[in-house]
Tab-separated table of C-alpha atoms in Angstrom:
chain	number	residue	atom	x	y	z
A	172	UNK	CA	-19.444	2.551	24.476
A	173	UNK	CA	-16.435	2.557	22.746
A	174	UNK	CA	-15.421	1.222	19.787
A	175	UNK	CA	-12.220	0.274	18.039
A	176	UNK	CA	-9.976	-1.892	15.466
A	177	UNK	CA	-8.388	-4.511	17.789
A	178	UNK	CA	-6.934	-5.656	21.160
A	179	UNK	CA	-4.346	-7.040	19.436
A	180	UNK	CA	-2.900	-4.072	18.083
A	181	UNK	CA	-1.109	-2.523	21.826
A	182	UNK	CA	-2.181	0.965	21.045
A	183	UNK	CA	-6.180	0.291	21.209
A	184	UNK	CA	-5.629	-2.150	24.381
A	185	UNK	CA	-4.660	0.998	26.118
A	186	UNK	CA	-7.199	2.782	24.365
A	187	UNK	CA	-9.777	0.643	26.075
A	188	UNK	CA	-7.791	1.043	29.432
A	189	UNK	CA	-8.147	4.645	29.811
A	190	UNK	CA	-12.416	4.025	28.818
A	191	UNK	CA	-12.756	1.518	31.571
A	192	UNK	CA	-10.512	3.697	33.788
A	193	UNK	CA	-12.916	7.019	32.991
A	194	UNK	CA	-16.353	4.677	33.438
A	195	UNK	CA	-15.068	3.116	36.644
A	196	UNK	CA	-14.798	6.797	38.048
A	197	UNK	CA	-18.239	7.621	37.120
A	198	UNK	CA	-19.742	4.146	37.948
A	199	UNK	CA	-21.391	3.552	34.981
A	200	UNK	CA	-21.104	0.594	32.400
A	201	UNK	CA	-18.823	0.238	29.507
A	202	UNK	CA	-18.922	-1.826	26.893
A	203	UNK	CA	-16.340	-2.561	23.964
A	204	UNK	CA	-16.873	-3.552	20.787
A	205	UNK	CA	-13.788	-4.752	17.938
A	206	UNK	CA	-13.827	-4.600	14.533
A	207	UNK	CA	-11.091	-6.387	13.207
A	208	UNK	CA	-10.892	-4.749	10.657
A	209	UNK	CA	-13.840	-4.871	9.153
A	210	UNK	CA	-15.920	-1.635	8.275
A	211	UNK	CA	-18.862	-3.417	8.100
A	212	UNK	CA	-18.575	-5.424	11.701
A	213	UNK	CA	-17.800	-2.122	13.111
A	214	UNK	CA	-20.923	-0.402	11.879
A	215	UNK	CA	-23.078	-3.256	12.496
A	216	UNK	CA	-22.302	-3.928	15.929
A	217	UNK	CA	-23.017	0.052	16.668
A	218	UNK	CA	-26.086	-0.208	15.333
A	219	UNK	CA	-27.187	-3.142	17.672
A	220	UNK	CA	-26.162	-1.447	20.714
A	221	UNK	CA	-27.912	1.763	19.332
A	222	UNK	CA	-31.063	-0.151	19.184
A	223	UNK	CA	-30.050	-2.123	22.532
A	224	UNK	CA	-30.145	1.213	24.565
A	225	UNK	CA	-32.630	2.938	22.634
A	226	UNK	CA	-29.900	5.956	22.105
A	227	UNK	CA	-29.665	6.687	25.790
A	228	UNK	CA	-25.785	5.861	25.189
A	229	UNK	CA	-22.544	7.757	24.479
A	230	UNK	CA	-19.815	6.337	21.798
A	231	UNK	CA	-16.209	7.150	21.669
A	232	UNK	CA	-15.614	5.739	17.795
A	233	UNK	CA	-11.962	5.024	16.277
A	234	UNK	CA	-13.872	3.870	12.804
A	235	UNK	CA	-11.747	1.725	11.173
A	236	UNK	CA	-11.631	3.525	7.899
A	237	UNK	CA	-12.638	7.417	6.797
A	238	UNK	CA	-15.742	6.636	5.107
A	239	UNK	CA	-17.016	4.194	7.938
A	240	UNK	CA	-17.326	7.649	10.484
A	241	UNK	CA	-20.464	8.892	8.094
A	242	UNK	CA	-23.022	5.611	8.557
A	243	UNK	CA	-21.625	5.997	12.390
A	244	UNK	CA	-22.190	8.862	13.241
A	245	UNK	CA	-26.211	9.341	11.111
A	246	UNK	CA	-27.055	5.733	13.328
A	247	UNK	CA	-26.248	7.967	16.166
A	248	UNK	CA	-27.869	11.251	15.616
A	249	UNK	CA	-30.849	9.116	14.205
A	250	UNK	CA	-31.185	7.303	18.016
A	251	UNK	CA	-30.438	10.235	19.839
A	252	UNK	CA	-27.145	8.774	21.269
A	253	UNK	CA	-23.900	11.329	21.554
A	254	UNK	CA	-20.867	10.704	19.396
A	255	UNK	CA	-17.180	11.514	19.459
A	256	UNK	CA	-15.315	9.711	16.616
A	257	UNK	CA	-10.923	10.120	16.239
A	258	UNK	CA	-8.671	9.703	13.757
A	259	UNK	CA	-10.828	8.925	10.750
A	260	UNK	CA	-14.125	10.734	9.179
A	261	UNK	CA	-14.300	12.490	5.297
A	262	UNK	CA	-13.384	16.031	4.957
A	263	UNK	CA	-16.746	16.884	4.248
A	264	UNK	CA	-18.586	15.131	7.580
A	265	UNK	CA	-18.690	17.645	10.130
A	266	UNK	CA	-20.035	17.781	13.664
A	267	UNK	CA	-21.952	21.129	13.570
A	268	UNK	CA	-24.134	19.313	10.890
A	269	UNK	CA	-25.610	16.907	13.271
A	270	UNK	CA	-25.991	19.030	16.373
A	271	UNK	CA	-26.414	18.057	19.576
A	272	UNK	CA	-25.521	14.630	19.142
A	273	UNK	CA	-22.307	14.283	16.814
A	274	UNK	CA	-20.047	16.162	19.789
A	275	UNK	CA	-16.811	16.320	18.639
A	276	UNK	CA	-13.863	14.863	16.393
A	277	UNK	CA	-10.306	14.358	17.786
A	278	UNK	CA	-7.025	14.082	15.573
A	279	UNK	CA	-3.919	14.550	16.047
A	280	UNK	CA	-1.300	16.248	13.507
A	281	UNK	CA	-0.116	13.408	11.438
A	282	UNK	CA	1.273	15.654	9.180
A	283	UNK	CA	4.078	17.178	12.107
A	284	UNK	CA	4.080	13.678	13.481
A	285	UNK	CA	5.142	11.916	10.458
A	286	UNK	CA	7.768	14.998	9.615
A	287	UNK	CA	9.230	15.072	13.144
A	288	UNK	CA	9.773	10.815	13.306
A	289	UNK	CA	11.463	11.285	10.174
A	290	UNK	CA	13.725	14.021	10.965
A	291	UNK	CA	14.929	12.125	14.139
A	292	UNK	CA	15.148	9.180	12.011
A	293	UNK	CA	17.628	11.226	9.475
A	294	UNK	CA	19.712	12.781	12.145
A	295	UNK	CA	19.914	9.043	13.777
A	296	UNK	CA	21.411	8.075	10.469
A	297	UNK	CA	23.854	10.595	9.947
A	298	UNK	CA	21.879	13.011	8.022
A	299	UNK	CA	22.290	10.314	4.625
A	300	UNK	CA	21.628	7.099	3.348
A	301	UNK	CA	18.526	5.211	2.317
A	302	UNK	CA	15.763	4.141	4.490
A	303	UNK	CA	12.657	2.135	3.912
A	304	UNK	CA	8.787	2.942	4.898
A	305	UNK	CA	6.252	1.010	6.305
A	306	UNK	CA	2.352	2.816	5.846
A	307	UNK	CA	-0.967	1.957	7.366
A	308	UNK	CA	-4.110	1.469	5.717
A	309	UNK	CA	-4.353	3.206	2.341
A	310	UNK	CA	-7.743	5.573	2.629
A	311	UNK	CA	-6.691	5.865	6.865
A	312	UNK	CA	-6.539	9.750	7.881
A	313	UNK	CA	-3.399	8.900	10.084
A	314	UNK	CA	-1.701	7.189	7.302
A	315	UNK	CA	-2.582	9.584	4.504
A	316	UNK	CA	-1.530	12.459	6.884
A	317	UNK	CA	1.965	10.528	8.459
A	318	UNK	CA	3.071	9.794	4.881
A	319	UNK	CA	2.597	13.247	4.099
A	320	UNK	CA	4.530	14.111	7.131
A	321	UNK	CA	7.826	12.184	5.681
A	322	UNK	CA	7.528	12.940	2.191
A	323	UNK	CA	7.679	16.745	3.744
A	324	UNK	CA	10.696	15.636	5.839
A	325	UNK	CA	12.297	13.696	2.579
A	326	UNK	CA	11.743	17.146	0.232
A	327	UNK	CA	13.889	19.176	2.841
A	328	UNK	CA	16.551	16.283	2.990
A	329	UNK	CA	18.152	15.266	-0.182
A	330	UNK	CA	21.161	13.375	0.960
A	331	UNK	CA	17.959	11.041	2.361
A	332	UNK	CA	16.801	8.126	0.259
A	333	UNK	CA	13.692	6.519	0.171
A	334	UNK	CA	14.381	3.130	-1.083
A	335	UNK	CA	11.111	1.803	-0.942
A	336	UNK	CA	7.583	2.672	0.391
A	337	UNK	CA	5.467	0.031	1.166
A	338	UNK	CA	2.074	-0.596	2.961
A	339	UNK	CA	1.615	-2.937	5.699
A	340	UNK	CA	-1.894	-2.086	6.788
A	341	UNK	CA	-0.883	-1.272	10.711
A	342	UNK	CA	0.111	-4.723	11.652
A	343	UNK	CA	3.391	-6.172	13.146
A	344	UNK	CA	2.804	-9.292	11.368
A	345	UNK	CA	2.751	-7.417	7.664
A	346	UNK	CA	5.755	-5.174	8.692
A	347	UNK	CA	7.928	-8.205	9.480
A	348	UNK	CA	7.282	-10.017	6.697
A	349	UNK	CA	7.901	-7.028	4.316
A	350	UNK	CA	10.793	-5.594	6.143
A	351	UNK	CA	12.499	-8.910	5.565
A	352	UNK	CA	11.879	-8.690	1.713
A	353	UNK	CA	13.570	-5.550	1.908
A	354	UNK	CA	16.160	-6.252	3.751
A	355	UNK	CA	17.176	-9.320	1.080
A	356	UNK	CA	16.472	-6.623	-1.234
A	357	UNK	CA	18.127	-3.778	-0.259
A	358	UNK	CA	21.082	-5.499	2.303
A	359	UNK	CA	22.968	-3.170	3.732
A	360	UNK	CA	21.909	0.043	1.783
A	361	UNK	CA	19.143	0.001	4.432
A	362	UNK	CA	20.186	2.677	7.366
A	363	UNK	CA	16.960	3.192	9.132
A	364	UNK	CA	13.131	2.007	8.839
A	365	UNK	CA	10.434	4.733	9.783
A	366	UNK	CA	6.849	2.732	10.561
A	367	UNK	CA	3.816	4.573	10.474
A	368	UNK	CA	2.633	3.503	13.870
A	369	UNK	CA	4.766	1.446	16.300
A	370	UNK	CA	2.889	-1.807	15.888
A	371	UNK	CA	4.509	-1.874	12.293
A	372	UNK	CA	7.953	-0.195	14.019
A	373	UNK	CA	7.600	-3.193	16.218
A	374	UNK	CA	7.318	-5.813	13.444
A	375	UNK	CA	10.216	-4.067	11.690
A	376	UNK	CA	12.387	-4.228	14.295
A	377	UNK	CA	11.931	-8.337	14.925
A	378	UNK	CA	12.784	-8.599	11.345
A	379	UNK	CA	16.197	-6.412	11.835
A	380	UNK	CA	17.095	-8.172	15.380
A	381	UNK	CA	16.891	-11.428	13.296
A	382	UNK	CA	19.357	-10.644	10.961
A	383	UNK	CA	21.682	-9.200	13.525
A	384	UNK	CA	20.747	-5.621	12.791
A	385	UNK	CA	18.807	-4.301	15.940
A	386	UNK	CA	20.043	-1.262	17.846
A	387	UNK	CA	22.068	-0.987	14.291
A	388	UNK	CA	19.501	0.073	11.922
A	389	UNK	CA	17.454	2.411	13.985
A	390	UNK	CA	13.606	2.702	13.840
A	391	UNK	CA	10.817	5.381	14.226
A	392	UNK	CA	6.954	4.883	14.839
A	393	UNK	CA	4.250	6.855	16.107
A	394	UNK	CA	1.495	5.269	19.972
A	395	UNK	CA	4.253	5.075	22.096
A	396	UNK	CA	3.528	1.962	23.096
A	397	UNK	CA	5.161	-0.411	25.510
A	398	UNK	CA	7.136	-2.424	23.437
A	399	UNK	CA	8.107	0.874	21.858
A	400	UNK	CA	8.844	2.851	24.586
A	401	UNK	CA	11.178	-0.179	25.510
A	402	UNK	CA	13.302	-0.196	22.390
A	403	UNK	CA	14.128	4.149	22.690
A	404	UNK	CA	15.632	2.786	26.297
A	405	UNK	CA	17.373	0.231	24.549
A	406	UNK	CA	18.496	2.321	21.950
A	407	UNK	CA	16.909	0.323	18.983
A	408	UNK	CA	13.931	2.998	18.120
A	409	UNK	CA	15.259	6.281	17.808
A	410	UNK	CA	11.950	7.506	18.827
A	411	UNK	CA	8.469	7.660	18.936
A	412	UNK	CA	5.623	9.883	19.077
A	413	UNK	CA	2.266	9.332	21.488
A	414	UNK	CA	-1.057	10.700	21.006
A	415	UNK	CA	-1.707	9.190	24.777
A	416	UNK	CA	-4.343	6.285	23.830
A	417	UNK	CA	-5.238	6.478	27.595
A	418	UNK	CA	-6.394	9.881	27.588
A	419	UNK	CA	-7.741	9.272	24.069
A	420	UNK	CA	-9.776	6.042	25.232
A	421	UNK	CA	-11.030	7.822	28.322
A	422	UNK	CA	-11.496	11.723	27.311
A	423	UNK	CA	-13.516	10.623	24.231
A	424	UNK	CA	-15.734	8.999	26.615
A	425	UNK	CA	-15.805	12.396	29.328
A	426	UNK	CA	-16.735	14.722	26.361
A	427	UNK	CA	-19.784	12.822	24.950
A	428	UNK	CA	-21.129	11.540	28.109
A	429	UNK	CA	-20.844	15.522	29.806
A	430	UNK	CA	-22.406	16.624	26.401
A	431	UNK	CA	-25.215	14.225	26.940
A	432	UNK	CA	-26.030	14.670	30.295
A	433	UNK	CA	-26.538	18.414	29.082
A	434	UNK	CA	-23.832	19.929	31.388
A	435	UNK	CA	-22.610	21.900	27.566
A	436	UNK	CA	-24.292	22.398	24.295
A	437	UNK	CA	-22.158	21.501	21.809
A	438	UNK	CA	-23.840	23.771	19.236
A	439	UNK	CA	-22.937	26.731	21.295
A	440	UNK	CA	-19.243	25.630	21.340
A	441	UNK	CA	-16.329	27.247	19.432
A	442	UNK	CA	-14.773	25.683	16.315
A	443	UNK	CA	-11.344	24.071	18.469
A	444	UNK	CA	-13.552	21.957	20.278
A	445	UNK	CA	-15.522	21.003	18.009
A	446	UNK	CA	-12.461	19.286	15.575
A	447	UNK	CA	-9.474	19.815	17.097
A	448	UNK	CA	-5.708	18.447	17.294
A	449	UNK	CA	-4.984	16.755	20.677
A	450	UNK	CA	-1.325	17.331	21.741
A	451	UNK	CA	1.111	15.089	21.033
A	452	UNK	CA	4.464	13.971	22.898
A	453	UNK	CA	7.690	12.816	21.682
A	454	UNK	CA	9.275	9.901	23.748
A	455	UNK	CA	12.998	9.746	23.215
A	456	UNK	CA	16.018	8.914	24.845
A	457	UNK	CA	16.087	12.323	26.188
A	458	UNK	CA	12.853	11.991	28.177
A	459	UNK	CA	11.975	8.056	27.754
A	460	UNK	CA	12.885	7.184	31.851
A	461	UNK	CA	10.417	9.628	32.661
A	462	UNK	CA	7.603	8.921	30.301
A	463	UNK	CA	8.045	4.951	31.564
A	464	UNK	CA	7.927	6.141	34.938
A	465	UNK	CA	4.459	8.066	34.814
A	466	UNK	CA	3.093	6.412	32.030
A	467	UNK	CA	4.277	2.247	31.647
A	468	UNK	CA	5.254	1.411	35.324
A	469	UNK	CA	2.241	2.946	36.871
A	470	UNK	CA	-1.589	3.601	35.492
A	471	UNK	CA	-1.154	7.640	34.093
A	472	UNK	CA	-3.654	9.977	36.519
A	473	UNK	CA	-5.656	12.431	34.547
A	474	UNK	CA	-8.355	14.979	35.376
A	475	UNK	CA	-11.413	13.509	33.596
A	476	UNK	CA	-13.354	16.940	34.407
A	477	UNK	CA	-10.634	18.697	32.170
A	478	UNK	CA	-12.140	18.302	29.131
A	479	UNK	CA	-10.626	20.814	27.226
A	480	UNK	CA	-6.942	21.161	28.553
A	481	UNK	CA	-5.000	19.132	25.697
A	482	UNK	CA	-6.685	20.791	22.588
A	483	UNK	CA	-4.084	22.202	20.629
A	484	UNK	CA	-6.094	23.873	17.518
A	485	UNK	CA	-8.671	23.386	15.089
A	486	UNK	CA	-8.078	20.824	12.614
A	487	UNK	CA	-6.863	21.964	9.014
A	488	UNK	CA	-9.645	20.873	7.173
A	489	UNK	CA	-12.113	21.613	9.537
């Protein structure tokens, strides 16, 4: 089972690629369910299949917001169903609490993500100038963490400006719309956009092109997604940053189903895989022929049985 915010957003459609990918090599059934962006949806719909299966099920979660992981994850435990939830759960929910059955929790460093977009954005730019911010959801992990990321980056840079910082929730449709009130705004003081996530990189990019300012005003984002990955080759993102949704979609999946099927204890595992930071790569025009190569052009190939091999650390607040 996995569950996530939307199809429409690039980043989970390849999310749910890598699941059906991992279940096809298993033979066993998959299912996804979609939010949209609402908590309550999300939780709801978990809770049906929970009582559909009786708990004989495994759940790769991407809740939509932090608190949401907490309801998620007690449904499970209470069925007897495994769980591995990314991105998003409180500080204070933690998977040795609900042993066997919450398995593990996947991040990945927003904090060095966010930092390192930024500094590629600033070096793109000149090393000064002012540039504008687009942010996902306000209580999101990866947003809180990202943001934290560039203010870091912004601290260490002070010929960098930050005209404006504003919110637009994940979604190419919000990032266009606000990217063109800042660029009536702001004109020609804007040098470069960094985007919290591509989808938003992607919206802010439209916006430039249609005032005659793409491949100009370069952008940054974090999924690596297509669209993405096409504008480093065409020299209109400066970069971006992939957490590898297929390997997320797919590897969530390997963990709680081998955990399940009692081939590990969890309990009996060390802290790192219990919450850990998956590793991250940077796509930019340096490596971006080779990344669409292996990764866009043809399906990626990954060792499901590897369940361990991209941990890169325990998380900070773990």
């Amino acid at each position: 089972m996995t569950s996530i915010r939307s199809l429409s957003n690039p980043y989970h459609a390849v999310w749910k690629s890598g699941a059906e990918a991992f279940a096809a090599s298993i033979g066993l059934e998959h299912v996804t369910l979609v939010s949209e962006g609402n908590s309550e949806k999300g939780i709801a719909d978990i809770k049906a299949m929970l009582a559909k299966t009786g708990g004989n099920m495994v759940l790769n979660s991407d809740p939509n917001d932090t608190p949401d992981a907490r309801p998620i994850v007690e449904a499970c435990a209470a069925a007897g169903a495994s769980v591995v939830t990314q991105w998003n759960k409180p500080k204070d929910l933690h998977p040795r609490d609900f042993n066997p059955f919450y398995v593990s929790h996947i991040e990945f460093d927003g904090i060095a993500s966010g930092k390192q977009i930024a500094e590629i954005l600033f070096k793109a730019i000149g090393g000064s100038g002012g540039i504008i911010a687009l942010g996902g959801q306000i209580s999101n992990t990866a947003a809180i963490e990202r943001k934290a990321g560039l203010e870091q980056a912004l601290a260490a840079n002070s010929d960098i400006k930050l005209l404006d910082f504003q919110v637009a929730n994940w979604k190419s449709s919000e990032a266009y719309d606000l990217t063109g009130n800042l660029l009536t705004r702001f004109g020609d003081d804007i040098k470069g956009v960094w985007a919290a996530n591509d989808d938003m990189g992607t919206g802010a990019l439209e916006a430039l092109r249609a005032e005659g300012l793409a491949g100009k005003v370069p952008v940054v984002g974090v999924d690596g997604i297509k669209a993405a990955v096409d504008a480093v080759r065409a020299g209109e993102f400066a970069c971006t940053v992939t957490s590898d949704p297929f390997w997320q979609g797919g590897m969530g999946l390997a963990i709680g189903l081998a955990a399940h099927q009692k081939k590990f204890d969890p309990a009996a595992e060390p802290p790192d895989r219990r919450e850990f930071y998956g590793q991250a790569v940077l796509i930019s025009k340096d490596n971006v022929e080779e990344y669409y190569k292996t990764n866009i052009e043809a399906q990626p190939v990954l060792d499901w049985a590897d369940l361990w091999g991209r941990v890169t650390g325990p998380i900070r607040s773990a």
